[in-house]
């Protein structure tokens, strides 16, 4: 159990795991730059962060949501980008100032996908 989490959906909607998987696998989330995940069609999986296999069994929904929104709330030295924070960032493209990397709905989609990641999954 961790110290923090966000209990409620950011936008009042339940995320869509299929859309979330596409965000995780693609350039928008770019999660595979740092994490391995059961996404076999992508050749490259990073190892800067822990593998995401079975993560739904290790962390609660609230903990997962906060990890995506702003990992630095859990670990101030985290290199994981804060995907739904806009304040206090120093290396933001000029045309993206004030815009989070992922919208509230996209965070919920990614969360819905992460919640499908159970250890007993056959995939990869
Ligand atoms: C630049 C590297 C980087 C990127 C990109 C990144 N992460 Fe992470 N992630 C980490 C690191 C490092 C950790 C270890 C904990 C910490 O430092 O926050 C982590 C931890 C996590 C955890 C907790 C895992 C556990 O077992 O405790 C989850 C869940 C997670 N990341 C999901 C994601 C998702 C989803 C994305 C894409 C939207 C993503 N990460 C993008 C580096 C990254």
mmCIF file of C-alpha atoms and ligand atoms in Angstrom:
data_model
loop_
_atom_site.group_PDB
_atom_site.id
_atom_site.type_symbol
_atom_site.label_atom_id
_atom_site.label_comp_id
_atom_site.label_asym_id
_atom_site.label_seq_id
_atom_site.Cartn_x
_atom_site.Cartn_y
_atom_site.Cartn_z
ATOM 1 C CA UNK A 1 0.000 0.000 0.000
ATOM 2 C CA UNK A 2 1.276 3.438 -0.882
ATOM 3 C CA UNK A 3 0.817 6.779 0.798
ATOM 4 C CA UNK A 4 -1.246 8.467 -1.837
ATOM 5 C CA UNK A 5 -3.811 8.057 -4.527
ATOM 6 C CA UNK A 6 -6.649 9.707 -6.397
ATOM 7 C CA UNK A 7 -9.896 7.898 -5.666
ATOM 8 C CA UNK A 8 -12.210 9.500 -8.184
ATOM 9 C CA UNK A 9 -12.232 9.522 -11.958
ATOM 10 C CA UNK A 10 -10.717 12.792 -13.211
ATOM 11 C CA UNK A 11 -13.610 13.434 -15.562
ATOM 12 C CA UNK A 12 -16.445 11.363 -14.100
ATOM 13 C CA UNK A 13 -16.107 8.833 -16.908
ATOM 14 C CA UNK A 14 -14.934 5.245 -16.878
ATOM 15 C CA UNK A 15 -11.937 4.821 -19.173
ATOM 16 C CA UNK A 16 -11.757 2.593 -22.213
ATOM 17 C CA UNK A 17 -9.027 -0.039 -21.900
ATOM 18 C CA UNK A 18 -8.604 -0.453 -25.651
ATOM 19 C CA UNK A 19 -7.955 3.258 -26.160
ATOM 20 C CA UNK A 20 -5.669 3.171 -23.124
ATOM 21 C CA UNK A 21 -3.630 0.332 -24.589
ATOM 22 C CA UNK A 22 -3.163 2.344 -27.798
ATOM 23 C CA UNK A 23 -1.937 5.354 -25.786
ATOM 24 C CA UNK A 24 0.483 3.181 -23.780
ATOM 25 C CA UNK A 25 1.805 1.465 -26.915
ATOM 26 C CA UNK A 26 2.024 4.598 -29.045
ATOM 27 C CA UNK A 27 3.922 7.840 -29.059
ATOM 28 C CA UNK A 28 1.347 9.742 -27.069
ATOM 29 C CA UNK A 29 2.020 7.912 -23.821
ATOM 30 C CA UNK A 30 5.400 6.609 -24.875
ATOM 31 C CA UNK A 31 5.254 4.351 -21.836
ATOM 32 C CA UNK A 32 7.254 1.613 -23.575
ATOM 33 C CA UNK A 33 10.253 3.938 -23.688
ATOM 34 C CA UNK A 34 10.651 3.094 -20.011
ATOM 35 C CA UNK A 35 8.423 0.099 -19.271
ATOM 36 C CA UNK A 36 7.925 -3.419 -20.540
ATOM 37 C CA UNK A 37 4.253 -4.345 -20.997
ATOM 38 C CA UNK A 38 2.321 -7.246 -22.538
ATOM 39 C CA UNK A 39 2.172 -5.493 -25.922
ATOM 40 C CA UNK A 40 3.920 -7.996 -28.197
ATOM 41 C CA UNK A 41 3.433 -6.065 -31.458
ATOM 42 C CA UNK A 42 5.891 -3.411 -30.267
ATOM 43 C CA UNK A 43 9.494 -4.564 -30.566
ATOM 44 C CA UNK A 44 11.108 -2.120 -28.153
ATOM 45 C CA UNK A 45 10.307 -2.136 -24.436
ATOM 46 C CA UNK A 46 12.368 -0.061 -22.000
ATOM 47 C CA UNK A 47 13.600 -1.027 -18.554
ATOM 48 C CA UNK A 48 14.016 2.323 -16.778
ATOM 49 C CA UNK A 49 10.761 1.695 -14.893
ATOM 50 C CA UNK A 50 9.382 -1.605 -13.565
ATOM 51 C CA UNK A 51 7.586 -3.952 -15.993
ATOM 52 C CA UNK A 52 3.853 -3.244 -16.031
ATOM 53 C CA UNK A 53 2.888 -6.927 -16.134
ATOM 54 C CA UNK A 54 0.566 -7.678 -13.206
ATOM 55 C CA UNK A 55 0.607 -4.045 -12.021
ATOM 56 C CA UNK A 56 -3.146 -4.149 -11.277
ATOM 57 C CA UNK A 57 -2.401 -6.678 -8.563
ATOM 58 C CA UNK A 58 0.293 -4.545 -6.969
ATOM 59 C CA UNK A 59 -1.384 -1.141 -6.979
ATOM 60 C CA UNK A 60 -4.939 0.021 -6.364
ATOM 61 C CA UNK A 61 -6.942 2.040 -8.873
ATOM 62 C CA UNK A 62 -6.324 5.212 -6.833
ATOM 63 C CA UNK A 63 -2.577 4.568 -6.675
ATOM 64 C CA UNK A 64 -2.371 3.872 -10.384
ATOM 65 C CA UNK A 65 -4.284 7.060 -11.204
ATOM 66 C CA UNK A 66 -1.910 9.207 -9.157
ATOM 67 C CA UNK A 67 1.127 7.455 -10.653
ATOM 68 C CA UNK A 68 -0.074 8.481 -14.131
ATOM 69 C CA UNK A 69 -1.229 11.992 -13.174
ATOM 70 C CA UNK A 70 1.936 12.955 -11.320
ATOM 71 C CA UNK A 71 4.530 10.366 -10.332
ATOM 72 C CA UNK A 72 6.513 13.032 -8.489
ATOM 73 C CA UNK A 73 3.788 13.107 -5.816
ATOM 74 C CA UNK A 74 4.820 9.556 -4.946
ATOM 75 C CA UNK A 75 8.555 9.894 -5.525
ATOM 76 C CA UNK A 76 9.893 13.417 -5.873
ATOM 77 C CA UNK A 77 12.891 12.154 -7.856
ATOM 78 C CA UNK A 78 10.825 10.143 -10.310
ATOM 79 C CA UNK A 79 11.911 10.415 -13.930
ATOM 80 C CA UNK A 80 8.423 9.390 -15.058
ATOM 81 C CA UNK A 81 6.790 12.417 -16.701
ATOM 82 C CA UNK A 82 3.759 13.862 -14.893
ATOM 83 C CA UNK A 83 1.126 13.107 -17.530
ATOM 84 C CA UNK A 84 -1.625 15.316 -16.143
ATOM 85 C CA UNK A 85 0.124 18.191 -14.438
ATOM 86 C CA UNK A 86 0.941 21.530 -16.018
ATOM 87 C CA UNK A 87 2.382 23.630 -13.175
ATOM 88 C CA UNK A 88 6.067 23.722 -12.329
ATOM 89 C CA UNK A 89 7.355 22.086 -15.502
ATOM 90 C CA UNK A 90 10.574 23.405 -16.994
ATOM 91 C CA UNK A 91 10.997 21.703 -20.374
ATOM 92 C CA UNK A 92 7.720 22.276 -22.193
ATOM 93 C CA UNK A 93 7.413 22.949 -25.899
ATOM 94 C CA UNK A 94 6.204 26.508 -26.399
ATOM 95 C CA UNK A 95 2.999 25.430 -28.153
ATOM 96 C CA UNK A 96 2.175 22.962 -25.355
ATOM 97 C CA UNK A 97 2.490 25.320 -22.386
ATOM 98 C CA UNK A 98 -0.516 24.871 -20.105
ATOM 99 C CA UNK A 99 -1.530 21.601 -21.744
ATOM 100 C CA UNK A 100 -1.097 18.296 -19.930
ATOM 101 C CA UNK A 101 0.547 15.420 -21.828
ATOM 102 C CA UNK A 102 -2.658 13.408 -21.458
ATOM 103 C CA UNK A 103 -6.185 14.788 -21.019
ATOM 104 C CA UNK A 104 -8.304 13.669 -18.061
ATOM 105 C CA UNK A 105 -10.197 11.240 -20.311
ATOM 106 C CA UNK A 106 -6.935 9.828 -21.675
ATOM 107 C CA UNK A 107 -5.608 9.289 -18.138
ATOM 108 C CA UNK A 108 -8.783 7.298 -17.388
ATOM 109 C CA UNK A 109 -8.274 5.265 -20.582
ATOM 110 C CA UNK A 110 -4.671 4.416 -19.638
ATOM 111 C CA UNK A 111 -5.849 3.532 -16.135
ATOM 112 C CA UNK A 112 -8.538 1.221 -17.523
ATOM 113 C CA UNK A 113 -5.865 -0.583 -19.541
ATOM 114 C CA UNK A 114 -3.476 -0.883 -16.584
ATOM 115 C CA UNK A 115 -6.301 -2.416 -14.562
ATOM 116 C CA UNK A 116 -6.488 -5.286 -17.042
ATOM 117 C CA UNK A 117 -2.843 -6.202 -16.308
ATOM 118 C CA UNK A 118 -3.146 -9.202 -14.018
ATOM 119 C CA UNK A 119 -0.335 -11.649 -13.403
ATOM 120 C CA UNK A 120 -2.230 -14.704 -14.651
ATOM 121 C CA UNK A 121 -2.639 -13.237 -18.135
ATOM 122 C CA UNK A 122 -1.480 -15.555 -20.851
ATOM 123 C CA UNK A 123 -0.342 -12.714 -23.158
ATOM 124 C CA UNK A 124 3.472 -12.564 -23.241
HETATM 125 C C1 LIG B 1 10.985 8.381 -18.663
HETATM 126 C C2 LIG B 1 10.589 7.074 -18.197
HETATM 127 C C3 LIG B 1 9.140 6.746 -17.939
HETATM 128 C C4 LIG B 1 8.065 6.920 -18.779
HETATM 129 C C5 LIG B 1 8.019 7.565 -20.152
HETATM 130 C C6 LIG B 1 6.937 6.329 -18.100
HETATM 131 N N1 LIG B 1 7.310 5.829 -16.881
HETATM 132 FE FE1 LIG B 1 6.135 4.842 -15.549
HETATM 133 N N2 LIG B 1 7.685 4.709 -14.247
HETATM 134 C C7 LIG B 1 8.975 5.115 -14.503
HETATM 135 C C8 LIG B 1 9.809 4.845 -13.322
HETATM 136 C C9 LIG B 1 11.295 5.154 -13.177
HETATM 137 C C10 LIG B 1 8.966 4.245 -12.358
HETATM 138 C C11 LIG B 1 9.354 3.771 -10.942
HETATM 139 C C12 LIG B 1 8.675 4.592 -9.877
HETATM 140 C C13 LIG B 1 8.973 6.059 -10.000
HETATM 141 O O1 LIG B 1 10.162 6.434 -10.060
HETATM 142 O O2 LIG B 1 8.006 6.834 -10.117
HETATM 143 C C14 LIG B 1 7.640 4.174 -12.975
HETATM 144 C C15 LIG B 1 6.541 3.626 -12.356
HETATM 145 C C16 LIG B 1 5.338 3.377 -12.980
HETATM 146 C C17 LIG B 1 4.236 2.634 -12.396
HETATM 147 C C18 LIG B 1 4.250 1.955 -11.033
HETATM 148 C C19 LIG B 1 4.751 0.541 -11.281
HETATM 149 C C20 LIG B 1 4.983 -0.288 -10.054
HETATM 150 O O3 LIG B 1 5.081 -1.518 -10.194
HETATM 151 O O4 LIG B 1 5.128 0.289 -8.958
HETATM 152 C C21 LIG B 1 3.231 2.628 -13.316
HETATM 153 C C22 LIG B 1 1.874 1.979 -13.168
HETATM 154 C C23 LIG B 1 3.694 3.364 -14.469
HETATM 155 N N3 LIG B 1 4.986 3.805 -14.228
HETATM 156 C C24 LIG B 1 2.960 3.565 -15.611
HETATM 157 C C25 LIG B 1 3.391 4.317 -16.701
HETATM 158 C C26 LIG B 1 2.546 4.620 -17.837
HETATM 159 C C27 LIG B 1 1.130 4.133 -18.015
HETATM 160 C C28 LIG B 1 3.293 5.405 -18.666
HETATM 161 C C29 LIG B 1 2.865 6.052 -19.959
HETATM 162 C C30 LIG B 1 1.622 6.835 -19.928
HETATM 163 C C31 LIG B 1 4.603 5.565 -18.058
HETATM 164 N N4 LIG B 1 4.618 4.901 -16.867
HETATM 165 C C32 LIG B 1 5.654 6.283 -18.618
HETATM 166 C C33 LIG B 1 9.444 5.695 -15.671
HETATM 167 C C34 LIG B 1 8.660 6.052 -16.746
#
